[in-house]
JSON list of C-alpha atoms in Angstrom, two decimals:
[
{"chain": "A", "resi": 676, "resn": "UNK", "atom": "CA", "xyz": [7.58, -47.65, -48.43]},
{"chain": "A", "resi": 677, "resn": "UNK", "atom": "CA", "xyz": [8.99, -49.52, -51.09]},
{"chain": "A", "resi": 678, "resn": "UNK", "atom": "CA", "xyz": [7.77, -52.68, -52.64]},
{"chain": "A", "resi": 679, "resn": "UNK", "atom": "CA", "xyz": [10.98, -54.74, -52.11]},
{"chain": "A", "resi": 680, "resn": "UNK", "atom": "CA", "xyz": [13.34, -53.53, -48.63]},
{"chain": "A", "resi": 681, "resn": "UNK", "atom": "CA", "xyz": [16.78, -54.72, -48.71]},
{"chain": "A", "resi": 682, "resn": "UNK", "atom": "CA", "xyz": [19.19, -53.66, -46.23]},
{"chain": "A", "resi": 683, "resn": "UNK", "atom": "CA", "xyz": [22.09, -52.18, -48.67]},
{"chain": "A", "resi": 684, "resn": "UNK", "atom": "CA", "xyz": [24.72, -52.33, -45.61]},
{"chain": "A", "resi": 685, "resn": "UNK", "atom": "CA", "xyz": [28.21, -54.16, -47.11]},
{"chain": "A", "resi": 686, "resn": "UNK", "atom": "CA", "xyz": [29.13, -57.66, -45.77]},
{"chain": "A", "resi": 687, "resn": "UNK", "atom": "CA", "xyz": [32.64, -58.71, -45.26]},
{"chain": "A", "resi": 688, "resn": "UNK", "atom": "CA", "xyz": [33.31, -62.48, -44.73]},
{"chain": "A", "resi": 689, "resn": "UNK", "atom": "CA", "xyz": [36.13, -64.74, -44.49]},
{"chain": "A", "resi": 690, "resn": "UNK", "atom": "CA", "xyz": [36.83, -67.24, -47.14]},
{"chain": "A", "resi": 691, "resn": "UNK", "atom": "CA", "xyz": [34.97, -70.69, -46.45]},
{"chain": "A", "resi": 692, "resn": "UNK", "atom": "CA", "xyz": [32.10, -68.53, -44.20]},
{"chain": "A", "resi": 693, "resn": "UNK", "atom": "CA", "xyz": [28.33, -68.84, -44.89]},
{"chain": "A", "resi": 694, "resn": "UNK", "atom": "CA", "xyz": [26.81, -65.62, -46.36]},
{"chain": "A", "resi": 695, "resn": "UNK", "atom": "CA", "xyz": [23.25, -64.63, -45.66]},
{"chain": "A", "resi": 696, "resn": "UNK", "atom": "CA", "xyz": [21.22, -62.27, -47.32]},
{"chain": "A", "resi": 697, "resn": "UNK", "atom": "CA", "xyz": [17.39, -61.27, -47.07]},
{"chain": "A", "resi": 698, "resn": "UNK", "atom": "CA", "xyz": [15.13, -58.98, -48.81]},
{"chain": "A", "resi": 699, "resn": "UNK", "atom": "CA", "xyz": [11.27, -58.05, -47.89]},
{"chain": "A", "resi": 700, "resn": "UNK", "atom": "CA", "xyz": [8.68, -57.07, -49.60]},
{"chain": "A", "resi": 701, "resn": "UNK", "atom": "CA", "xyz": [5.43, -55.57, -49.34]},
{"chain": "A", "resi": 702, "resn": "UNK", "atom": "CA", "xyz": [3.31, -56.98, -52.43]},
{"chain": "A", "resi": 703, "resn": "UNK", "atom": "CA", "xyz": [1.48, -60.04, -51.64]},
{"chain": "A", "resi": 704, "resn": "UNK", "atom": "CA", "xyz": [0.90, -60.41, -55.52]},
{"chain": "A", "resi": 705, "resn": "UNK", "atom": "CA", "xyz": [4.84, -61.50, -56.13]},
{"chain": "A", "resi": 706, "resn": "UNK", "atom": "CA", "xyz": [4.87, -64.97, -57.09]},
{"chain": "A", "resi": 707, "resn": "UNK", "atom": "CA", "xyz": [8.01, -65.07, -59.00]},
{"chain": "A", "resi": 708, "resn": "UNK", "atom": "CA", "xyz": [11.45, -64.45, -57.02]},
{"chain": "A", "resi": 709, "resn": "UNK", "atom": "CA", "xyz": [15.17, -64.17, -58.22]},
{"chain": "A", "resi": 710, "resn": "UNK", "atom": "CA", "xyz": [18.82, -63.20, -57.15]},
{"chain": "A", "resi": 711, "resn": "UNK", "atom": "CA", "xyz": [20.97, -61.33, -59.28]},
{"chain": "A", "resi": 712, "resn": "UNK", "atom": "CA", "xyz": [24.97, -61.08, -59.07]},
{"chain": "A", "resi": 713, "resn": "UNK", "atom": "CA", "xyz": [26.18, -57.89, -60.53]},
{"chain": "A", "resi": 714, "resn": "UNK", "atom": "CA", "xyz": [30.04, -57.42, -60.28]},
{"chain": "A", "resi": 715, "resn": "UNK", "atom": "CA", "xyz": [31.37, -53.84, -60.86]},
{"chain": "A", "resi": 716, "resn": "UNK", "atom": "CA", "xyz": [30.57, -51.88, -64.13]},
{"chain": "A", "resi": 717, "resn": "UNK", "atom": "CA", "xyz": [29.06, -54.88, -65.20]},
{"chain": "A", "resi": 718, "resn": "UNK", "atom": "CA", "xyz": [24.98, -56.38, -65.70]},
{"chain": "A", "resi": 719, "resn": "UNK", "atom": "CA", "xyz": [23.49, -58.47, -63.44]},
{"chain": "A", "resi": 720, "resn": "UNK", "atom": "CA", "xyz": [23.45, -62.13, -63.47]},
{"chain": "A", "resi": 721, "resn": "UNK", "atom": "CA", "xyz": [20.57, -64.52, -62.86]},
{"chain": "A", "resi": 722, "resn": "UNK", "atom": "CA", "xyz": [21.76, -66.46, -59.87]},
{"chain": "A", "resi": 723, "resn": "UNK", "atom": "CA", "xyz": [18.41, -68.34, -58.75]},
{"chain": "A", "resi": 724, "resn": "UNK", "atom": "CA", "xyz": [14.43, -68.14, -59.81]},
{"chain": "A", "resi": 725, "resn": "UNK", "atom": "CA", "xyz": [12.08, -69.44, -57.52]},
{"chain": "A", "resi": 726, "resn": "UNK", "atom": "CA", "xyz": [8.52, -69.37, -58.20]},
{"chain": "A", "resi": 727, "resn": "UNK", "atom": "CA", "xyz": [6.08, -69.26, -55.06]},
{"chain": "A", "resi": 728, "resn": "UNK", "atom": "CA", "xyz": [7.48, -70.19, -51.62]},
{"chain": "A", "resi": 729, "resn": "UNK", "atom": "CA", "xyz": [9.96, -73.21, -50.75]},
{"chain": "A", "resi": 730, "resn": "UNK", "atom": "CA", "xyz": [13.78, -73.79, -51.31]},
{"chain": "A", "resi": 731, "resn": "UNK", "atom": "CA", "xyz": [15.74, -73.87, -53.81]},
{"chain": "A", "resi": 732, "resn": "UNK", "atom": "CA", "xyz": [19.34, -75.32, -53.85]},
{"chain": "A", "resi": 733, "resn": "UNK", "atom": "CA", "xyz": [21.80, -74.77, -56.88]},
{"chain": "A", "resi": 734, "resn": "UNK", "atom": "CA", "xyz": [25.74, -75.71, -56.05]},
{"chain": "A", "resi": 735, "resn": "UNK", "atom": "CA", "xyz": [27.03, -73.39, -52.86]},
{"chain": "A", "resi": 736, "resn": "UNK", "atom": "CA", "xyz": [23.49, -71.45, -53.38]},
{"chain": "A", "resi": 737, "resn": "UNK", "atom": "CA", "xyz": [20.15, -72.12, -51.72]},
{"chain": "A", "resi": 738, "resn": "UNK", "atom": "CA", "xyz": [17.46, -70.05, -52.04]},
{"chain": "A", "resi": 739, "resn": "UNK", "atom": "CA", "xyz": [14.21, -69.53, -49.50]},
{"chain": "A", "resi": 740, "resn": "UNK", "atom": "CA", "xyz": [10.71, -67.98, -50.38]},
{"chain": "A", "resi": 741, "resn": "UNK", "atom": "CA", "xyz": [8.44, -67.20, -47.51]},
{"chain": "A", "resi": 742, "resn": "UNK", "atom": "CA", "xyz": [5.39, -65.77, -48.64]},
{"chain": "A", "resi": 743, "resn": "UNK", "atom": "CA", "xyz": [3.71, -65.76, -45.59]},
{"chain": "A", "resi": 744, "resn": "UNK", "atom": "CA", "xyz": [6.31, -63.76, -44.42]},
{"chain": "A", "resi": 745, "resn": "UNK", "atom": "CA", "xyz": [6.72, -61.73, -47.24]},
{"chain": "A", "resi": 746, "resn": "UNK", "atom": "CA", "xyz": [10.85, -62.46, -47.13]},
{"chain": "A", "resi": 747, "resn": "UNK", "atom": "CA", "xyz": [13.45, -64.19, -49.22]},
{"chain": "A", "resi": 748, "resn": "UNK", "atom": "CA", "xyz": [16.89, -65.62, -48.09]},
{"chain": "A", "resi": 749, "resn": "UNK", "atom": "CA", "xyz": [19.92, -66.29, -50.14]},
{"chain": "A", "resi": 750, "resn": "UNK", "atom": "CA", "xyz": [22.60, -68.09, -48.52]},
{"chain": "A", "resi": 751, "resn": "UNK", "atom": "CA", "xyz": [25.82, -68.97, -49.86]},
{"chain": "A", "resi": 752, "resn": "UNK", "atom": "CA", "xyz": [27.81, -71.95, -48.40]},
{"chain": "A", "resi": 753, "resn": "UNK", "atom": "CA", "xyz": [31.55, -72.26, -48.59]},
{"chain": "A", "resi": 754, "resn": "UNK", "atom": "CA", "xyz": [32.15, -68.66, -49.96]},
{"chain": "A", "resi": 755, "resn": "UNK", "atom": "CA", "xyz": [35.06, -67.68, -52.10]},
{"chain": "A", "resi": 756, "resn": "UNK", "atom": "CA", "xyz": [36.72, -64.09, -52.91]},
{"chain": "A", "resi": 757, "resn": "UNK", "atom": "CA", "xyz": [34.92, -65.28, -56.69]},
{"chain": "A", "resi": 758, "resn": "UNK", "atom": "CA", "xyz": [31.70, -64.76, -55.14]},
{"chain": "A", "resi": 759, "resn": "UNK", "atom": "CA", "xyz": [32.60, -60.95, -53.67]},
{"chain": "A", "resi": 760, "resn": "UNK", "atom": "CA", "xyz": [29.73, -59.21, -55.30]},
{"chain": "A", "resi": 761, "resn": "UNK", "atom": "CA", "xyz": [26.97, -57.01, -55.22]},
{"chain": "A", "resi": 762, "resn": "UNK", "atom": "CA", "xyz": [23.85, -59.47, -54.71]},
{"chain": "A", "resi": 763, "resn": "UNK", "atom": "CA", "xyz": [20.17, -57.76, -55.63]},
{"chain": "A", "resi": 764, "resn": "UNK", "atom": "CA", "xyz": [17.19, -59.45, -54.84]},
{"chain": "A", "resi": 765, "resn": "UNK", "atom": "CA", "xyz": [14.16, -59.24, -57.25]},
{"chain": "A", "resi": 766, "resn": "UNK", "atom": "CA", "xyz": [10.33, -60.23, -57.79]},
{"chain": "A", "resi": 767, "resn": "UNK", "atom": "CA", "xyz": [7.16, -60.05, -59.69]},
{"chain": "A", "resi": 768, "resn": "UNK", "atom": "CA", "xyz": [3.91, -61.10, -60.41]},
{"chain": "A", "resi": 769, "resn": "UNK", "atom": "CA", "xyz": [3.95, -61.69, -63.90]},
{"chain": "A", "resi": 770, "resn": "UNK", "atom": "CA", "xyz": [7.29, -63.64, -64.45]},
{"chain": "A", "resi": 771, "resn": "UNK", "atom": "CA", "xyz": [9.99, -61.64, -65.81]},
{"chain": "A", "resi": 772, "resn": "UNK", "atom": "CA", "xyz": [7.63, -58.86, -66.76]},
{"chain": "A", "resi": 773, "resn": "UNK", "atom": "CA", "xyz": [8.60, -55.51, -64.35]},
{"chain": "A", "resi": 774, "resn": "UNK", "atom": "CA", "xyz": [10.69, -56.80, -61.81]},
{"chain": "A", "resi": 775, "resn": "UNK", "atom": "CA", "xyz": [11.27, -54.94, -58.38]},
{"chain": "A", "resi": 776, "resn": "UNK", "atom": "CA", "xyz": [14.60, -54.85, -57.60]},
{"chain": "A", "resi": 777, "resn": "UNK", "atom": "CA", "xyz": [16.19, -54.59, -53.93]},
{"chain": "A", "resi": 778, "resn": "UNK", "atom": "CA", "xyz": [19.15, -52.08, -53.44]},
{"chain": "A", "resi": 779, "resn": "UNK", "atom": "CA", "xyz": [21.75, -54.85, -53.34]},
{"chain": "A", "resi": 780, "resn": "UNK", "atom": "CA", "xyz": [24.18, -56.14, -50.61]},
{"chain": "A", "resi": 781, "resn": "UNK", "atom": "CA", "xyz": [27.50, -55.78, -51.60]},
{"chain": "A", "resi": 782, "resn": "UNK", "atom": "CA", "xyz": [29.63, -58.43, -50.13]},
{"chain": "A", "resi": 783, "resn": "UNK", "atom": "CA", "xyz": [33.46, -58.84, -49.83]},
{"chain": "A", "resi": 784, "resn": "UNK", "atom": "CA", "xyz": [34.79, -62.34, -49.03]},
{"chain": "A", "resi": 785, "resn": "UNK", "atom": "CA", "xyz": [38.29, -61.93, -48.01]},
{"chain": "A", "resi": 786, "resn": "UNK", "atom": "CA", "xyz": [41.11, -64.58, -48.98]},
{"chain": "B", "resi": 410, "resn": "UNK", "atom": "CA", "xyz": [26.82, -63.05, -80.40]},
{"chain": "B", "resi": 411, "resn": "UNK", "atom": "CA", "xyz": [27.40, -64.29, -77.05]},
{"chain": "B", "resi": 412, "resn": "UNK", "atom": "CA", "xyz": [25.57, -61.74, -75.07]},
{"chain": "B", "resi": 413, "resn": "UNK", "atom": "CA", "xyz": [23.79, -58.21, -75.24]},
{"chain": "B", "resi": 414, "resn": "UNK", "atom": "CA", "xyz": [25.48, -55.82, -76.20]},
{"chain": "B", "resi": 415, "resn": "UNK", "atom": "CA", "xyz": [24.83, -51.82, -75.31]},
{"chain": "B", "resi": 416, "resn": "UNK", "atom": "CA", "xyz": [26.17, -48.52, -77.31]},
{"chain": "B", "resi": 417, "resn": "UNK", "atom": "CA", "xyz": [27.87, -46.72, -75.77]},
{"chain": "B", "resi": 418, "resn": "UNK", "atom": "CA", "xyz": [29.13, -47.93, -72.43]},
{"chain": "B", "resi": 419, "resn": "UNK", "atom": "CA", "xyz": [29.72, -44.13, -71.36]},
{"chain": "B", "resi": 420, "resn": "UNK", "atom": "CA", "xyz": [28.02, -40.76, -72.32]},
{"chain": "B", "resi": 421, "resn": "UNK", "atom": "CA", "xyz": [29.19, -37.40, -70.75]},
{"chain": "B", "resi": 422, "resn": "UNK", "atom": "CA", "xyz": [26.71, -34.70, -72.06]},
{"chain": "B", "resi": 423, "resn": "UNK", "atom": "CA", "xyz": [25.45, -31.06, -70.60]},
{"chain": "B", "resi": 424, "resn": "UNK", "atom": "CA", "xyz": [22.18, -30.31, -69.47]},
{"chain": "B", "resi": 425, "resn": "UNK", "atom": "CA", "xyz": [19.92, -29.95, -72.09]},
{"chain": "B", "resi": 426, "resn": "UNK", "atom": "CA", "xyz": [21.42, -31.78, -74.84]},
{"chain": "B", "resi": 427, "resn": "UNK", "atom": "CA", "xyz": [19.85, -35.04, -76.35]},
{"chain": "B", "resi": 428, "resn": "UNK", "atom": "CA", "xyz": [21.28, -38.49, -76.30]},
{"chain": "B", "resi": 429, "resn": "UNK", "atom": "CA", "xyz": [20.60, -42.09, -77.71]},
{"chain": "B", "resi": 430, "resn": "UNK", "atom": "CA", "xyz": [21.73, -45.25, -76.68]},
{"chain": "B", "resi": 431, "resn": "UNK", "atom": "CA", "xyz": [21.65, -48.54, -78.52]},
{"chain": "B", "resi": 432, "resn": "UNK", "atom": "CA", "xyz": [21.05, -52.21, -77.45]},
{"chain": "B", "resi": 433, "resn": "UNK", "atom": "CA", "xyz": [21.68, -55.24, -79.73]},
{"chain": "B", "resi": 434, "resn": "UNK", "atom": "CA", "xyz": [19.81, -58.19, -77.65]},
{"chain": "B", "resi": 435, "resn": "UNK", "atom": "CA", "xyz": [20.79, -61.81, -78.30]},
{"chain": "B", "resi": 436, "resn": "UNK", "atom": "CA", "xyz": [19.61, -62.82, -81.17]},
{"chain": "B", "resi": 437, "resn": "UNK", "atom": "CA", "xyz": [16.91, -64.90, -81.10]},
{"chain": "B", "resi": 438, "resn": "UNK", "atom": "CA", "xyz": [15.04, -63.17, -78.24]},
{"chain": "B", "resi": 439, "resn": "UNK", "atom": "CA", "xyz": [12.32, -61.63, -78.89]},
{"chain": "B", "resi": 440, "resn": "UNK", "atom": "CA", "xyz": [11.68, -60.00, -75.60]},
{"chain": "B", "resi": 441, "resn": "UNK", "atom": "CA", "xyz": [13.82, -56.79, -74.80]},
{"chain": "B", "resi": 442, "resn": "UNK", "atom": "CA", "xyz": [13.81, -54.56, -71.59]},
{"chain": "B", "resi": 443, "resn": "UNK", "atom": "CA", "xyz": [15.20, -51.23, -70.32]},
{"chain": "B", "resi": 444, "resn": "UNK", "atom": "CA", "xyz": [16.21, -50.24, -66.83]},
{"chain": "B", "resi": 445, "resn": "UNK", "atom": "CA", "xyz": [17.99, -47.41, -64.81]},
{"chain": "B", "resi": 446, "resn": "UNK", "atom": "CA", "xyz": [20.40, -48.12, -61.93]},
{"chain": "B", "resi": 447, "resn": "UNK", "atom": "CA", "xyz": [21.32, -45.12, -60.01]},
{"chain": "B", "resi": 448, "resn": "UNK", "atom": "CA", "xyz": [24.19, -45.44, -57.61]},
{"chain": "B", "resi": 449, "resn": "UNK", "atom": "CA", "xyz": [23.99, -47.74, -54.52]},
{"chain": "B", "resi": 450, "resn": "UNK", "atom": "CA", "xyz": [20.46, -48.71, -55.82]},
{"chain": "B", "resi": 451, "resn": "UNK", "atom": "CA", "xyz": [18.76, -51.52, -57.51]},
{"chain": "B", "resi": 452, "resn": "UNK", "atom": "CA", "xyz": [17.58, -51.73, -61.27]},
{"chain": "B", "resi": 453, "resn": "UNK", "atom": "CA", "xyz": [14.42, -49.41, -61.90]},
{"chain": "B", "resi": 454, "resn": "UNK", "atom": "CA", "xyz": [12.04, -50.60, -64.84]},
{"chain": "B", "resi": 455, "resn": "UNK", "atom": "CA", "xyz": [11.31, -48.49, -67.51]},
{"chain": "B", "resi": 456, "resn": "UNK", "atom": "CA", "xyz": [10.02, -50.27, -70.15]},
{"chain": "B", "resi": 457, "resn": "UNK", "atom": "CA", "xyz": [10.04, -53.35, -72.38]},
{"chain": "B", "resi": 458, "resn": "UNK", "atom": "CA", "xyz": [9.18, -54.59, -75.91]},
{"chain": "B", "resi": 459, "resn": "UNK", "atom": "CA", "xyz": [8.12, -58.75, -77.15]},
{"chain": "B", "resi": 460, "resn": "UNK", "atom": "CA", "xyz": [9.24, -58.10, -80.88]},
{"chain": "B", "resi": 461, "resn": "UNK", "atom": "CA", "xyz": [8.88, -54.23, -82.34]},
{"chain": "B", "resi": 462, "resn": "UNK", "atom": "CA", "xyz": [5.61, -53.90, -80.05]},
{"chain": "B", "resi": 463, "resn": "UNK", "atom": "CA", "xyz": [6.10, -51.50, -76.64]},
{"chain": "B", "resi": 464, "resn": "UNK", "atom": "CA", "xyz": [3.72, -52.93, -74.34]},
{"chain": "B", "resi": 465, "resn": "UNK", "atom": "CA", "xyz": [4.57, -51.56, -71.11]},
{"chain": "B", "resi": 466, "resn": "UNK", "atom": "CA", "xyz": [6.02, -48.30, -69.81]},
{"chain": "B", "resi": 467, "resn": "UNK", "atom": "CA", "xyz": [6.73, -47.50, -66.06]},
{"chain": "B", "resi": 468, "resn": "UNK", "atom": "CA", "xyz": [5.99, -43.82, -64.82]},
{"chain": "B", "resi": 469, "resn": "UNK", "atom": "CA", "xyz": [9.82, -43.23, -64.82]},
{"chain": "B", "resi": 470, "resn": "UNK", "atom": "CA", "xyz": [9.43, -42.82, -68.47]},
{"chain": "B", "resi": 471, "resn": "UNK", "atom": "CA", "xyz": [8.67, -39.14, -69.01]},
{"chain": "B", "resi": 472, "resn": "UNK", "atom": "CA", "xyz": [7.61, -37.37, -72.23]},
{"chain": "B", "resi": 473, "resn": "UNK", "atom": "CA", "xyz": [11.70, -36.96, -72.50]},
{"chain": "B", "resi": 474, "resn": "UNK", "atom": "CA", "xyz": [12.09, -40.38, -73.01]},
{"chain": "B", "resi": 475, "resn": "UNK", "atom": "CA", "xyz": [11.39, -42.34, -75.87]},
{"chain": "B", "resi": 476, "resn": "UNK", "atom": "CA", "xyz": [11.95, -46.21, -76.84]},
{"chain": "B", "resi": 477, "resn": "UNK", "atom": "CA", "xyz": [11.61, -48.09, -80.11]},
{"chain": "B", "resi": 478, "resn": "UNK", "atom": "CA", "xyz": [12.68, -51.10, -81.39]},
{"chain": "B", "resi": 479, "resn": "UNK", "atom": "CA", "xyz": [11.73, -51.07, -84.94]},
{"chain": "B", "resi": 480, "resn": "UNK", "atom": "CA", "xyz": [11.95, -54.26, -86.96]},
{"chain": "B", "resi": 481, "resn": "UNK", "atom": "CA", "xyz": [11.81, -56.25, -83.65]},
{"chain": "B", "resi": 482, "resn": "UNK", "atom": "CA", "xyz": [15.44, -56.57, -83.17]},
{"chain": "B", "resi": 483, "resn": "UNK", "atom": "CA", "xyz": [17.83, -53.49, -81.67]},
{"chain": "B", "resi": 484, "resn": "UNK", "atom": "CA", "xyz": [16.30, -51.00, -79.62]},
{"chain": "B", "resi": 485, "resn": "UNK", "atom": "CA", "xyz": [16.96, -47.46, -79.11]},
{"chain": "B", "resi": 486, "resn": "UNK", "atom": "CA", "xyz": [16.73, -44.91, -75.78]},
{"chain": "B", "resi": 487, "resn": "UNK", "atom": "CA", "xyz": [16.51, -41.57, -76.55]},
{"chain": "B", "resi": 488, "resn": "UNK", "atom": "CA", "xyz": [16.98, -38.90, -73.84]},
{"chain": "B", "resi": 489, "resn": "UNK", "atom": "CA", "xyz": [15.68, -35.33, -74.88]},
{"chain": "B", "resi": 490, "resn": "UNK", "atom": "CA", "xyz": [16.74, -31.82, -72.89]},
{"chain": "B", "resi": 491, "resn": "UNK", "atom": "CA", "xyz": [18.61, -33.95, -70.59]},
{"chain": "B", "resi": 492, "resn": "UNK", "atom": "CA", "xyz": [18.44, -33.26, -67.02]},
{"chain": "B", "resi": 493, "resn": "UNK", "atom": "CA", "xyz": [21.39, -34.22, -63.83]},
{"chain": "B", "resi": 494, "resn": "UNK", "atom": "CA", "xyz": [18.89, -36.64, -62.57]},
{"chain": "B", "resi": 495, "resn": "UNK", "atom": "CA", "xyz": [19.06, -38.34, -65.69]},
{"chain": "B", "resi": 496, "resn": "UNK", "atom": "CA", "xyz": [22.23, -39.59, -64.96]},
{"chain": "B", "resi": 497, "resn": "UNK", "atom": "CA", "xyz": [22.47, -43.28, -64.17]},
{"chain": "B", "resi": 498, "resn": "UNK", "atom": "CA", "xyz": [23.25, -46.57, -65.89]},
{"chain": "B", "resi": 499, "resn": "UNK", "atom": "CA", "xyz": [20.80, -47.42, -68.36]},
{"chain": "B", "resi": 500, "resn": "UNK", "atom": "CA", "xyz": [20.75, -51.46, -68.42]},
{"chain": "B", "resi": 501, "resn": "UNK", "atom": "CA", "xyz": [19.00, -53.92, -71.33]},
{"chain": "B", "resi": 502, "resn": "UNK", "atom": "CA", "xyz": [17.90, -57.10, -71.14]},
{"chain": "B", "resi": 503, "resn": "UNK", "atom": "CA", "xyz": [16.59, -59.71, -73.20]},
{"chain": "B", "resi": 504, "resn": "UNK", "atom": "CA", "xyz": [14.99, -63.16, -72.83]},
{"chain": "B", "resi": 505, "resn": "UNK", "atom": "CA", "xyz": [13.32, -65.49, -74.89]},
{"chain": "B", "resi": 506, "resn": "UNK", "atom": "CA", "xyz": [10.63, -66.74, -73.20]},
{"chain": "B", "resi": 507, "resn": "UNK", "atom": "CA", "xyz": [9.53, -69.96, -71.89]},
{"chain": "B", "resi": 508, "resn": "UNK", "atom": "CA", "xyz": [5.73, -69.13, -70.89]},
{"chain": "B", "resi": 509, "resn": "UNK", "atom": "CA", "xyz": [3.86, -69.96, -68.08]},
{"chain": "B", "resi": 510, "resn": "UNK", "atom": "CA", "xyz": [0.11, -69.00, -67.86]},
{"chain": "B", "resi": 511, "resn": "UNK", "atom": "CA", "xyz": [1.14, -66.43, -70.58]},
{"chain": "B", "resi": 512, "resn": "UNK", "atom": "CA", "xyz": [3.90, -64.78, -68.74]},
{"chain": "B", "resi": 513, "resn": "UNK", "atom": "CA", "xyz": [7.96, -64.60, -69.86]},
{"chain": "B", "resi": 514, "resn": "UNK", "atom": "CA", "xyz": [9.47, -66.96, -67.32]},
{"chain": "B", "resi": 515, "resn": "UNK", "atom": "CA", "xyz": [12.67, -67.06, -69.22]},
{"chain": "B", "resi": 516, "resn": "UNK", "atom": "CA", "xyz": [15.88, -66.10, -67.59]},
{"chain": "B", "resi": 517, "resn": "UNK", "atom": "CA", "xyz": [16.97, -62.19, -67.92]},
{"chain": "B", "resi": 518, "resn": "UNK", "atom": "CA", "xyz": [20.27, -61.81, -69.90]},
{"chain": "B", "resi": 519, "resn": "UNK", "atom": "CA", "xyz": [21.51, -58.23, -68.40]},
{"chain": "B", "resi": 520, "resn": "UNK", "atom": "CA", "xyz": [24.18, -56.31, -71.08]},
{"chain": "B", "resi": 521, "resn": "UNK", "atom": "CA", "xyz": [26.96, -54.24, -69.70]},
{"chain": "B", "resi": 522, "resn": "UNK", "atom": "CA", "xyz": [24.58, -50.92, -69.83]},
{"chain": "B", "resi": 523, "resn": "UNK", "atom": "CA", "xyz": [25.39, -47.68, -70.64]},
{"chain": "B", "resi": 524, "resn": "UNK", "atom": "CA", "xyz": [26.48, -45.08, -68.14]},
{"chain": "B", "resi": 525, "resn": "UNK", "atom": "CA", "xyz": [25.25, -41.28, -68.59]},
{"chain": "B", "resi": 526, "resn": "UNK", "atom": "CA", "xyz": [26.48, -38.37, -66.89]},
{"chain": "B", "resi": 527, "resn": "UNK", "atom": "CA", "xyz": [25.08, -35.21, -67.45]},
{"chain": "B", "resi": 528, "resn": "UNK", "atom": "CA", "xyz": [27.33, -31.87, -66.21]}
]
């Protein structure tokens, strides 16, 4: 099993739609929690950090941490073709040092 | 500098052959990282420097593969008697970082990576 599941299966949503994405993991040690954006041929891009559990909100982004759980949401409100993407979820227990990266969702938001 | 910046972006090679690849990090970071992204997967780490000091290496990183980073500012990846399952996008980060209980809690800054195919 791997430390961080994330179900790699494309999304396709209409402009304006809510996306929702979720990753597990199996490591109770993870403390520290991102998203990445990574358009084609290109690096990802921090998106959110969230340390421990809660919610996070940044702009059309919110981000949930469930430790109890062991699962992390990323939903994106009011989405735009912009935001079509692959979206990676990632996590560690020692900040940025080693992170475990999910597979990624890619996601198409059509016009 | 705006960004990091990764040499070359694309490396055909055959089986066997050696290869290096490059990676200017924003300037005044002093933390730099490697990882490999194979297709339809997520970023594996390999390794990562804070200044010219290596001071962790995953298991991914066989006796093939070799990292330095020499004055504390580029790094190099070299790939020796490359193998097909070597090839993948080879990704480096940087971040200068803001600590918390000792650990780099700064945010990641990605470059573009550099693909590698081997035939």
């Amino acid at each position: 099993q791997k430390e961080v599941e994330q179900d790699p299966g494309p999304l396709s949503v209409p402009e304006g739609a809510i996306v929702s994405l979720n990753c597990t993991y199996s490591n109770s040690a993870f403390q520290y929690f991102m998203w990445y954006r990574q358009y084609s041929r290109k690096g990802p891009e921090l998106l959110m950090y969230t340390y421990s559990s809660g919610n996070k909100e940044d702009g059309r982004f919110t981000a949930q941490v469930d430790k109890s759980s062991k699962y992390i949401s990323l939903f994106i409100r009011d989405s735009q073709p912009s935001d079509s993407a692959t979206y990676l979820c990632a996590m560690s227990d020692y900040g940025n040092n080693r992170l475990a990266f999910g597979k990624g969702n890619q996601v198409v938001v059509i016009p | 500098d705006t960004g990091v910046s990764q040499n070359p972006r694309h490396k055909i090679t055959k089986r066997g052959q050696n290869v290096t690849f490059r990676c200017d990090p924003i300037s005044e970071h002093n933390r730099l990282y490697w990882y490999r992204q194979t297709l339809g997967q997520g970023p594996e780490f390999l390794t990562y420097f804070q200044n010219e000091a290596q001071l962790e290496k995953s298991r991914l990183l066989s006796d093939r593969f070799s990292a330095e980073r020499p004055k504390g500012s580029f790094s190099t990846l070299e790939i020796q008697r490359t193998e097909q399952g070597d090839s993948a996008m080879y990704l480096c980060a940087s971040s200068f970082p803001r600590t918390s209980g000792g650990w780099d809690t700064g945010e990641l800054f990605f470059g573009e990576g550099s693909r590698l195919t081997v035939l």
